[in-house]
XYZ file of C-alpha atoms in Angstrom:
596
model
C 96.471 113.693 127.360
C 96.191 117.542 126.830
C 92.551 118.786 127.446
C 93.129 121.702 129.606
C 91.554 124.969 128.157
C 90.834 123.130 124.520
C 89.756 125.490 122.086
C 86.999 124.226 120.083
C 86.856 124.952 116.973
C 83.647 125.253 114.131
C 83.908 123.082 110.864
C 85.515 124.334 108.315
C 87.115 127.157 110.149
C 90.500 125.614 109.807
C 90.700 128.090 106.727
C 90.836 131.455 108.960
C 92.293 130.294 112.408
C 95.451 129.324 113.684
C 94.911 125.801 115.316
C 97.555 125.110 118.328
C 98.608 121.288 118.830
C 97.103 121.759 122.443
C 93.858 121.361 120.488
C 93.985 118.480 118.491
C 94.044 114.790 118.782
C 96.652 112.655 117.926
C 96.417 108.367 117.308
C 99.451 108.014 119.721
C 97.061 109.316 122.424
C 94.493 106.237 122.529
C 94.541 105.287 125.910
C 94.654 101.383 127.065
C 90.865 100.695 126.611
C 90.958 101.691 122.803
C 94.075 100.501 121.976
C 92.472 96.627 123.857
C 89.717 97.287 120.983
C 91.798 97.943 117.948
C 93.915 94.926 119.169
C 90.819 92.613 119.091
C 90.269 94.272 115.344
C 93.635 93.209 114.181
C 93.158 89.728 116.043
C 89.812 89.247 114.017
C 91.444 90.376 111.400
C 94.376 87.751 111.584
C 92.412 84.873 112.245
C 88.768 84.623 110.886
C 89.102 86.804 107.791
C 92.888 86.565 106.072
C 92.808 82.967 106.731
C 89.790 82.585 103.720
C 89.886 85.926 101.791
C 89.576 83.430 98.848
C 86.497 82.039 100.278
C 85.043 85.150 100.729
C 85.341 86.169 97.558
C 83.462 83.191 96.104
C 81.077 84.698 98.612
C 80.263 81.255 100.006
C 76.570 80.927 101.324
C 76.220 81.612 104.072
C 79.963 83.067 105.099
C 79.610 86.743 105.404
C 77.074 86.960 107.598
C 78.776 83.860 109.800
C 81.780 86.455 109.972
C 79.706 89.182 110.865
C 78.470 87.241 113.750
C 81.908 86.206 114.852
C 82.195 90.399 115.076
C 78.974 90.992 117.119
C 80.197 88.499 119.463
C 83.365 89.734 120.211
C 81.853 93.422 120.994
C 82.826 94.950 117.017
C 79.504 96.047 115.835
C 78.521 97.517 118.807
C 81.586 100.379 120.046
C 79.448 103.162 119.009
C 75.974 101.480 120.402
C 75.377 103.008 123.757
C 75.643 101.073 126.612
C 71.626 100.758 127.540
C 70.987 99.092 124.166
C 74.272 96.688 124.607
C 76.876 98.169 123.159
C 80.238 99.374 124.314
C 78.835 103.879 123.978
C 82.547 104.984 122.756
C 83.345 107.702 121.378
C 83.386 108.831 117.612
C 87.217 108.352 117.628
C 86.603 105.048 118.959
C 84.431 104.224 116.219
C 87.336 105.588 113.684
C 90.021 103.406 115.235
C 87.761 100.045 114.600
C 87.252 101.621 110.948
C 90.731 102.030 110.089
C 91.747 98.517 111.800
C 89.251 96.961 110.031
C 89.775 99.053 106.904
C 92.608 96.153 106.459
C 89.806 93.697 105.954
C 88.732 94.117 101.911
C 85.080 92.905 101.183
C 84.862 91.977 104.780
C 85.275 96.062 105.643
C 82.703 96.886 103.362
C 80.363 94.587 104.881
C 81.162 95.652 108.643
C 80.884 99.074 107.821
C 77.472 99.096 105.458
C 76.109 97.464 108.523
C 77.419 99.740 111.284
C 77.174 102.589 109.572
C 74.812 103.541 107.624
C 72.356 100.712 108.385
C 72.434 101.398 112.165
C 72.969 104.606 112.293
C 69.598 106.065 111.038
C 67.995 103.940 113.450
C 70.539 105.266 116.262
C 70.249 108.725 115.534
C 66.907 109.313 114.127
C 64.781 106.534 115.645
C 61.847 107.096 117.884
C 62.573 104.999 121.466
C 60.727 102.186 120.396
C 62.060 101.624 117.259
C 65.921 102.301 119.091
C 64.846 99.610 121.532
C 63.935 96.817 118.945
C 66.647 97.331 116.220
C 69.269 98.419 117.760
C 70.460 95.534 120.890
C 69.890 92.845 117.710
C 71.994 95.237 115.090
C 74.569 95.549 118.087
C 75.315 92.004 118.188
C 74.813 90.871 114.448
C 71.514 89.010 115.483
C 69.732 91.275 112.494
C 72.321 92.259 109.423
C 71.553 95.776 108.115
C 71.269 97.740 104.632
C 70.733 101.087 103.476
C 68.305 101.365 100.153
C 69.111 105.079 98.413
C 70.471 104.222 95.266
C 68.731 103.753 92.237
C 69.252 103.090 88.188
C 68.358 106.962 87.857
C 69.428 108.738 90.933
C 72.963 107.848 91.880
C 74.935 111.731 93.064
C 71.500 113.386 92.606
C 69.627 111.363 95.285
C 66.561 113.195 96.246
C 65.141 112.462 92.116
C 64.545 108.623 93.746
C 60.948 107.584 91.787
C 60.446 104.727 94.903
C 57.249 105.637 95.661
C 55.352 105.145 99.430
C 51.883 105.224 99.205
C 49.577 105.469 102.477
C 46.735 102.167 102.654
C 42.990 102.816 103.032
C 42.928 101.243 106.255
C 45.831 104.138 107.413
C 47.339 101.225 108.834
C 50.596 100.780 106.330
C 52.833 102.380 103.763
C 52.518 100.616 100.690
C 56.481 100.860 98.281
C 57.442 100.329 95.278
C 60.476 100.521 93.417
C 64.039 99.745 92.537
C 66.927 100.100 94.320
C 70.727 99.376 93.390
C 74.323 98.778 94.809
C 73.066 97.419 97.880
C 75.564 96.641 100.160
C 74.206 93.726 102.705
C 71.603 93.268 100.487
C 72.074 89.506 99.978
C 71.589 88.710 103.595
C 70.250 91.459 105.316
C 67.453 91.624 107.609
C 66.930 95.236 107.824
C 66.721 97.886 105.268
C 66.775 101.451 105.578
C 64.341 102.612 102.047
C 64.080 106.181 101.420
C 61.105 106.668 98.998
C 58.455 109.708 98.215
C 54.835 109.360 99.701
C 52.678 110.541 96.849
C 54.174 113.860 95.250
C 56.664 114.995 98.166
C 59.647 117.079 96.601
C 61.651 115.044 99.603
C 62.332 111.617 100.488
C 60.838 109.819 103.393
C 62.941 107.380 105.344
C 61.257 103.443 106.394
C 62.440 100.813 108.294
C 61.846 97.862 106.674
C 62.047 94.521 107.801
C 62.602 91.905 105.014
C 60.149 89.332 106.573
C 57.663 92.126 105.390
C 57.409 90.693 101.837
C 57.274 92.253 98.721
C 60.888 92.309 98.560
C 62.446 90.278 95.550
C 66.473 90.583 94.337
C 68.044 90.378 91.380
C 71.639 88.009 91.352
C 74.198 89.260 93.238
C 76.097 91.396 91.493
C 79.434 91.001 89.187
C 82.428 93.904 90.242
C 85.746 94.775 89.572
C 86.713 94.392 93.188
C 85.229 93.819 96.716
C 83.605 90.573 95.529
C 83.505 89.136 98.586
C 80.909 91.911 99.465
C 77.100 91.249 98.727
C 75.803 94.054 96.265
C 72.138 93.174 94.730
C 69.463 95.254 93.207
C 66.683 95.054 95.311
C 62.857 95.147 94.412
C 59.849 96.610 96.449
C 56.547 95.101 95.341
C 53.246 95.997 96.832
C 56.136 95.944 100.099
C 53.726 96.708 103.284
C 55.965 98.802 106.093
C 53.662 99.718 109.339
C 53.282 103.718 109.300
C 55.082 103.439 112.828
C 57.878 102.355 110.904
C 58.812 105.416 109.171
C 61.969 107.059 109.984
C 62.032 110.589 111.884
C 59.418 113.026 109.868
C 57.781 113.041 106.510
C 60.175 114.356 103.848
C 62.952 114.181 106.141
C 64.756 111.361 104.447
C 67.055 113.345 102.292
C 68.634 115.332 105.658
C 69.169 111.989 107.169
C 70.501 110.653 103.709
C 73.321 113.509 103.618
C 74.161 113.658 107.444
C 74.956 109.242 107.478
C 76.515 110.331 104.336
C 79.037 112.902 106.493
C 79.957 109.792 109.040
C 80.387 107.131 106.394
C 82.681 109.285 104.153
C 85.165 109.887 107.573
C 84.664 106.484 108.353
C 86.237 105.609 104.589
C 88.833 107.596 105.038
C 89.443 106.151 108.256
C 89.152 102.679 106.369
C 91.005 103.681 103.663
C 94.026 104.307 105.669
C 93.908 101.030 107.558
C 93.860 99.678 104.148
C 96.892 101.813 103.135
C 98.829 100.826 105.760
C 98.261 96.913 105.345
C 99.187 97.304 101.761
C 102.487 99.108 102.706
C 103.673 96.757 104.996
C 102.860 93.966 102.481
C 104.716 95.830 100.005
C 108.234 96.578 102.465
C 107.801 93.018 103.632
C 108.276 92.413 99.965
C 110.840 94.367 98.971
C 113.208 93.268 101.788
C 112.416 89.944 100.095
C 112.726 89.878 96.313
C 116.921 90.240 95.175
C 117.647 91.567 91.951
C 121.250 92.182 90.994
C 122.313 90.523 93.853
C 120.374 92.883 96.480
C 117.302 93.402 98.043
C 115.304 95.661 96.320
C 114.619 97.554 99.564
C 118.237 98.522 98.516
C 117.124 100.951 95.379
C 116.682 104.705 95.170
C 113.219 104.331 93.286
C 111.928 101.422 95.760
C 112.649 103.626 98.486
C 111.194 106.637 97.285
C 108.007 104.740 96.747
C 108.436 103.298 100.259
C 108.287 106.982 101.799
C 106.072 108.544 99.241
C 103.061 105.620 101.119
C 104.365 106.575 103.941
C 104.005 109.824 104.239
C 100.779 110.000 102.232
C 99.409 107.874 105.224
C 100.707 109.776 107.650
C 99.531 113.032 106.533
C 95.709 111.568 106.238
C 95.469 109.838 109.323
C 96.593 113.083 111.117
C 93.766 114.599 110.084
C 91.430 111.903 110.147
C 91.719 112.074 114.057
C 91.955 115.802 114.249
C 88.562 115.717 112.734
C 87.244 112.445 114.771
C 88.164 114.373 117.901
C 86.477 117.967 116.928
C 83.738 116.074 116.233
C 84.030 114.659 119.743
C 84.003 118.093 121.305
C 81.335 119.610 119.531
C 78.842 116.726 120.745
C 80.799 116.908 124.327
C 79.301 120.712 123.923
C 76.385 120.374 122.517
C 75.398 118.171 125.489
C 76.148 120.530 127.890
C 74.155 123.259 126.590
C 71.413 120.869 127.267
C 71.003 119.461 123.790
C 69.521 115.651 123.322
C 72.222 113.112 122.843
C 70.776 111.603 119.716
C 70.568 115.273 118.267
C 73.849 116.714 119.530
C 75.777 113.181 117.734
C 74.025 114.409 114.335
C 74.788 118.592 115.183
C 78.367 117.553 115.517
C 78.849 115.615 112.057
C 77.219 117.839 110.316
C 79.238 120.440 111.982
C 82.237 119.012 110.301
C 80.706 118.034 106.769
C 83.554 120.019 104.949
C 86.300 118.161 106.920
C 83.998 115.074 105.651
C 84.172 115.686 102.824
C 88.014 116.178 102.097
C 89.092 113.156 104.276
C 87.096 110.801 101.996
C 88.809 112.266 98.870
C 92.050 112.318 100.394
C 91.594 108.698 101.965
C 90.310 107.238 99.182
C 93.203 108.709 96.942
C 95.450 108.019 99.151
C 94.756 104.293 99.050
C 94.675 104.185 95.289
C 98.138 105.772 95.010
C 99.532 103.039 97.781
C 97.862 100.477 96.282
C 99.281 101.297 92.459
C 102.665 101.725 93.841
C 102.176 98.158 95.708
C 101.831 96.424 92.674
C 104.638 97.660 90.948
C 107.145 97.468 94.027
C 106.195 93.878 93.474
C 106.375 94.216 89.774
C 105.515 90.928 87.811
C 104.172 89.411 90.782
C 101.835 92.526 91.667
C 100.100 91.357 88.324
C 99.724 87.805 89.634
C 96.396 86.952 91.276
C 98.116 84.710 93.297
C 100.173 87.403 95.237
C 98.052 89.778 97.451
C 98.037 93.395 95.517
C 95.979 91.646 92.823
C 92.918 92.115 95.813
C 94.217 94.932 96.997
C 93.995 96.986 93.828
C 90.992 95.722 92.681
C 89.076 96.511 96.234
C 91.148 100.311 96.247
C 88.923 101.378 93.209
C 85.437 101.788 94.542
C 86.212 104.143 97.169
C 86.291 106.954 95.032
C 83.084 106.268 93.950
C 81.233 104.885 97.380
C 79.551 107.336 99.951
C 79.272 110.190 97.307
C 81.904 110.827 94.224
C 85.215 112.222 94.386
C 84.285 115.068 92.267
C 80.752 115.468 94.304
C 83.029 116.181 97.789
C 84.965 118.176 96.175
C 82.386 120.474 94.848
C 80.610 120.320 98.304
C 83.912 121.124 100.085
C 83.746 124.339 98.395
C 79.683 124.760 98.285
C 79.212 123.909 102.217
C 81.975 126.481 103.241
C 80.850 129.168 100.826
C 76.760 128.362 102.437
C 78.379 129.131 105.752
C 79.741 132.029 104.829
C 76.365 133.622 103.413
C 75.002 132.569 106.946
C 77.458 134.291 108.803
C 78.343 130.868 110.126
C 81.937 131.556 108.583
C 83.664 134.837 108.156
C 85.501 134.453 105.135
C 85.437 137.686 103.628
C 87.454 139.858 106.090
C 90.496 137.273 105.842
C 89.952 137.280 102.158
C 89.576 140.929 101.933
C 92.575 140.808 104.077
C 94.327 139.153 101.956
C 93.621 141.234 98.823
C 95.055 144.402 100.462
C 98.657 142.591 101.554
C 98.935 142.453 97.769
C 98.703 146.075 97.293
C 101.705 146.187 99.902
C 105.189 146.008 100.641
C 105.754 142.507 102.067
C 107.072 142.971 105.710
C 109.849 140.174 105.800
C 110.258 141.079 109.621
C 112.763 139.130 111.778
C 113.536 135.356 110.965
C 111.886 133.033 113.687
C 114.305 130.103 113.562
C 112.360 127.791 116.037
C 110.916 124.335 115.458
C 108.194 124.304 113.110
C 108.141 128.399 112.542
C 108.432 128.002 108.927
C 105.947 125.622 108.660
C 103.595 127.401 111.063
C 104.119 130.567 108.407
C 103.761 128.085 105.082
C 100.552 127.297 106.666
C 99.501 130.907 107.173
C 100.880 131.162 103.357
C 98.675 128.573 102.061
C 95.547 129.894 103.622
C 95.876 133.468 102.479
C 96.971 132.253 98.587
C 93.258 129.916 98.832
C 91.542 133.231 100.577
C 92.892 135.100 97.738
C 91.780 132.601 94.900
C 88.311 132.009 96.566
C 87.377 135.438 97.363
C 88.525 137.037 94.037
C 86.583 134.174 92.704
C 83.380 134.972 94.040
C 83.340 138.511 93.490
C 84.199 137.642 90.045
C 82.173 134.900 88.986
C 78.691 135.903 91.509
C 76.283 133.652 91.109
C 78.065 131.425 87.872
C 80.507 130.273 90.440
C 78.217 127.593 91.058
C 78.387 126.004 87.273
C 82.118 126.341 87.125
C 82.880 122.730 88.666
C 86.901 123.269 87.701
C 87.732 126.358 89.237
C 85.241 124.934 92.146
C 87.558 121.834 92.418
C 90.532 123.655 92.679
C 89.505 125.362 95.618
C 88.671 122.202 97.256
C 92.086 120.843 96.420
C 93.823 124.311 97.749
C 91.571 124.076 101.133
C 92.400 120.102 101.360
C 95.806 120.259 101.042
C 96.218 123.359 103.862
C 94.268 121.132 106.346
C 95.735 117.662 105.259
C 99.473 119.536 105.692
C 98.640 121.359 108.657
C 97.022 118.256 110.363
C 100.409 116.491 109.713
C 101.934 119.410 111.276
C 100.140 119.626 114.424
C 100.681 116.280 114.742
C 104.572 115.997 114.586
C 104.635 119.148 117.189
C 102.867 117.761 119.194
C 104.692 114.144 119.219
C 108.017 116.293 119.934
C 106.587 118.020 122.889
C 105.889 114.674 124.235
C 108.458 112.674 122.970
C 111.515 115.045 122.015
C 112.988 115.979 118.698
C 115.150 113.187 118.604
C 112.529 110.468 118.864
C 110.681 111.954 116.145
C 112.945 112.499 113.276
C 111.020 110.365 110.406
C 107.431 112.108 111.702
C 109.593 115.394 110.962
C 110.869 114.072 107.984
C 107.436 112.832 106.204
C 105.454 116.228 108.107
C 108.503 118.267 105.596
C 107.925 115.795 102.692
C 104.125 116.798 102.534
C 104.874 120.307 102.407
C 106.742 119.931 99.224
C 103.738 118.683 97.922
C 101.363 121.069 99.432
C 102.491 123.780 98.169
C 103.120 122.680 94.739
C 99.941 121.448 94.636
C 98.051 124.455 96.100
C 100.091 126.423 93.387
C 98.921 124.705 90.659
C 95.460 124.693 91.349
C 95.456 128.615 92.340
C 97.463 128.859 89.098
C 94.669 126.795 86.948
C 91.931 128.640 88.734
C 93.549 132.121 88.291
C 93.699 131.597 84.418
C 90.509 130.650 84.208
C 88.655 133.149 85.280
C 91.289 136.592 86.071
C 92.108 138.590 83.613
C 95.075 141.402 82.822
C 96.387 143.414 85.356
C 94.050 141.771 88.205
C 95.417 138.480 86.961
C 98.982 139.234 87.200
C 99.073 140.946 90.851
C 97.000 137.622 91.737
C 99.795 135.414 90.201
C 102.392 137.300 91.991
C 100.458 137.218 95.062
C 100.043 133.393 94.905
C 104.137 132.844 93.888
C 105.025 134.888 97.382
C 102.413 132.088 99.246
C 103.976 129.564 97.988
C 107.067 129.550 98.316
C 109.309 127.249 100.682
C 113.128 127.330 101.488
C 115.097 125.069 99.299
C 115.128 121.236 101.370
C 116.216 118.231 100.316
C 113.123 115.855 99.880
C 115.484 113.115 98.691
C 117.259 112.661 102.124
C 114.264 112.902 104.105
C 112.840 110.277 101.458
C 115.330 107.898 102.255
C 115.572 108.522 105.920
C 111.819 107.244 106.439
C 112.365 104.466 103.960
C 115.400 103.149 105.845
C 113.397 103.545 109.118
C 110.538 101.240 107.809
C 112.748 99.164 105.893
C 114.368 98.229 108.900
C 111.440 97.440 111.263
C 110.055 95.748 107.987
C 106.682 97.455 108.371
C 104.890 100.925 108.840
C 106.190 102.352 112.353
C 105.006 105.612 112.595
């Protein structure tokens, strides 16, 4: 593995620097250790929960949390625990790998990932030592089950306006709650909750730890949803609930900062998920289509079946090159941050948060990536992908709330935009000299130069294209709009969607370069392939949201040398997407599954 000399690099800084492959991560590079763990993931995966999906979805008493003691013993709940509390202390990657395995696992996931997520993880990374010491070794092995309480009927994306109140006793001795919370994953059977609430008139929230043996805790039934019904979701009721004051979570008020930084590691962890999903679905659907005959063929056969074969494919690919990119900058920050000197605890929060914007995108990009697989699923299996009996029924159904979960898809994409554009005030980003940049090479002759007609050269310069033509749209959009830019959510999402698709493409980029400098051009001809099919889409897609955004708010003559800017960024040699389609479809055809 390549770690010589690694540049690290700041989140969201993809936008203005030229990332080498020598500097990213790739999944091919899990060494023995983590590929051991994933394998016990797919094991568990194979032979405790596809076995009974049915049964979990009747949500059988007493089942989930049986299964989610299964996973404690066999070491899942506890990869990212550190070793001195019983857990395995790997690395954020680590954790992504047993996320996207396990992604495979429907309501099952969603209950594995509530728990080790964002019902550990406060606990983890904002705990005093005591509290570390008696949560976490029982939360590492499934002993205690865990929640998270933020939600409520009138604070869903706008969390901090939460009316749970926390009210201090006379005796100084507990906090007193009360109030409602809702879509509580775990909440059925969970022993711990994580409750953010307001002591008396704080603007913030506070964070608790409360135990459910407290009492004062009463549930409505479990909830009725579209999909993950295997997955406990109850509205839960704080009454008069006593919580001992050494119980509270980090400081007063800081609940909403630990509410948004969980909310960075569960929203890579989806996308990490989401994938693993993805990928399950598409094997289920080739495994299909080399099954059913029509017209006296296998429906692997067709043009359309295999362009929906590669279309998955290459949608996966794309995302879960970027999902460990961002897994393994993530790494490096916290490998940095501890040795400037910086608390371990601290550093594993600095280093999230450092990549909030890539956060952010991956769990639109997962998410929508999963939907899109899982429509296509169903109607490469066409009547029988209606059928409950046949397995896209679940699969679509479960796909849905994952652009809703761990903060909407239209929330990340305004915070894509608003985090990077924060940065930049702070002069944590420089944005404006590539954007100024940018705005003078319009007012020039372009300098065509000499052809470079080496691997990946005209991808390298698409990507260079497709960061000056969002520059351009972003900049001209600020000094345009000022302070309004804030209100204008559309021309704010397509900046998000230019942004996401330079670091999805790129991602995929980096990753096939680097596979051929290890492997050779040869062995990578369908990672080529599907890297050159998501450019196609890249830059029509960052061309029609710089186009949308450019009408919206340029006018006249600035408008026009804007639109002519953004036609010479996007544009891409002629290349025929239709080959390269059916090149990856008859590689995965033929190995009947997802290869790459």
């Amino acid at each position: 593995m390549e770690t010589t000399d690694k540049k690290t690099i700041k989140g969201g800084e993809f936008l203005i620097t030229e990332t080498t492959y020598q500097d990213v991560f790739i999944p091919e590079e899990f060494d023995e250790e983590q590929q051991m763990i994933a394998q016990t993931c797919r094991d568990f995966l194979t032979q405790e929960i596809n076995p009974i999906l049915d049964r979990i979805d009747s949500q059988e008493e007493g089942l989930m949390p049986a299964l989610m003691d299964k996973a404690g013993e066999l070491g899942i709940l506890g990869v990212s625990i550190p070793e001195e509390f019983g857990g395995f202390g790997k690395n954020f990657n680590t954790s992504m790998l047993v996320a996207d395995v396990c992604g495979a696992g429907h309501s099952f996931a969603v209950a594995l990932s509530a728990h080790t997520g964002i019902g550990t993880l406060p606990i983890l990374y904002y705990g005093n030592a005591e509290q570390k010491a008696k949560y976490i070794p029982k939360l590492g092995t499934g002993e205690w089950k865990a929640s998270y309480c933020l939600t409520e009927p009138n604070s869903g994306s706008d969390a901090n306006s939460g009316k749970t109140k926390a009210k201090l006793s006379e005796d100084g001795k507990h906090y007193i709650i009360n109030g409602q919370k809702m879509w509580i994953t775990n909440g059925g059977f969970a022993d711990i909750f994580i409750v953010f609430a307001k002591i008396d008139d704080d603007k913030n929230l506070t964070a608790f730890i409360v135990e459910k043996d407290f009492g004062g805790i009463t549930m409505n039934p479990e909830e009725h949803k579209m999909g993950i019904k295997g997955s406990s979701t109850r509205q839960v009721f704080f009454n008069d609930c006593h919580v001992p004051v050494e119980n509270m979570l980090s400081d007063r008020e800081n609940g909403f900062k630990i509410a948004v930084n969980i909310l960075n590691i569960g929203r890579i962890k989806l996308s990490a998920a989401a994938i693993g999903g993805s990928r399950e679905v598409l094997n289920q659907a080739v495994n299909y289509s080399n099954e059913r005959i029509q017209f006296h063929r296998q429906i692997s056969k067709y043009g359309a079946i295999r362009f929906k074969i590669a279309e998955m494919a290459t949608k996966i690919y794309a995302v879960e090159s970027a999902n460990y990119r961002a897994g393994q900058n993530i790494d490096d920050a916290y490998d940095e941050l501890v040795a400037g000197g910086m608390d371990e605890g601290k550093a594993k929060l600095k280093s999230t948060e450092q990549f909030a914007v890539e956060c952010a995108i991956l769990k639109v990009w997962g998410s929508e990536v999963l939907d899109y697989v899982t429509d296509e699923g169903v109607q490469i299996y066409g009547g029988m992908g209606f059928s409950a009996d046949a397995p896209m029924d679940r699969a679509y159904r479960d796909a849905r709330i994952n652009r809703i979960f761990e903060g909407t898809n239209e929330i990340n994409r305004l915070l894509t935009v608003d985090m990077m554009l924060k940065r930049a005030m702070k002069g944590e980003l420089d944005l404006m000299t590539p954007a100024t940049a940018v705005a003078a090479e319009l007012m020039s002759i372009p300098d065509f130069g000499e052809e470079d007609t080496t691997l990946f050269a005209a991808e390298k310069k698409i990507i260079q294209n497709l960061k000056k033509a969002t520059l351009m749209v972003a900049g001209a959009a600020v000094q345009k709009l000022m302070m309004s830019l804030s209100k204008e959510q559309e021309i704010l999402m397509n900046i998000a969607d230019m942004a996401s698709y330079v670091y999805i493409a790129e991602s995929a980029m980096l990753r096939t370069e680097k596979l051929v400098s290890l492997k050779g051009e040869e062995a990578c001809k369908g990672q080529i392939d599907m890297m050159k099919i998501y450019f196609v889409e890249a830059v029509d897609g960052v061309n029609k949201a710089g186009k949308e955004a450019l009408w919206a708010f340029a006018e006249g003559d600035e408008q026009r040398m804007m639109l002519v800017g953004l036609r010479r960024f996007t544009k891409m040699e002629p290349f025929n997407v239709k080959q390269a389609r059916q090149n990856v479809a008859q590689q995965i055809i033929e190995a009947n599954k997802y290869i790459f």
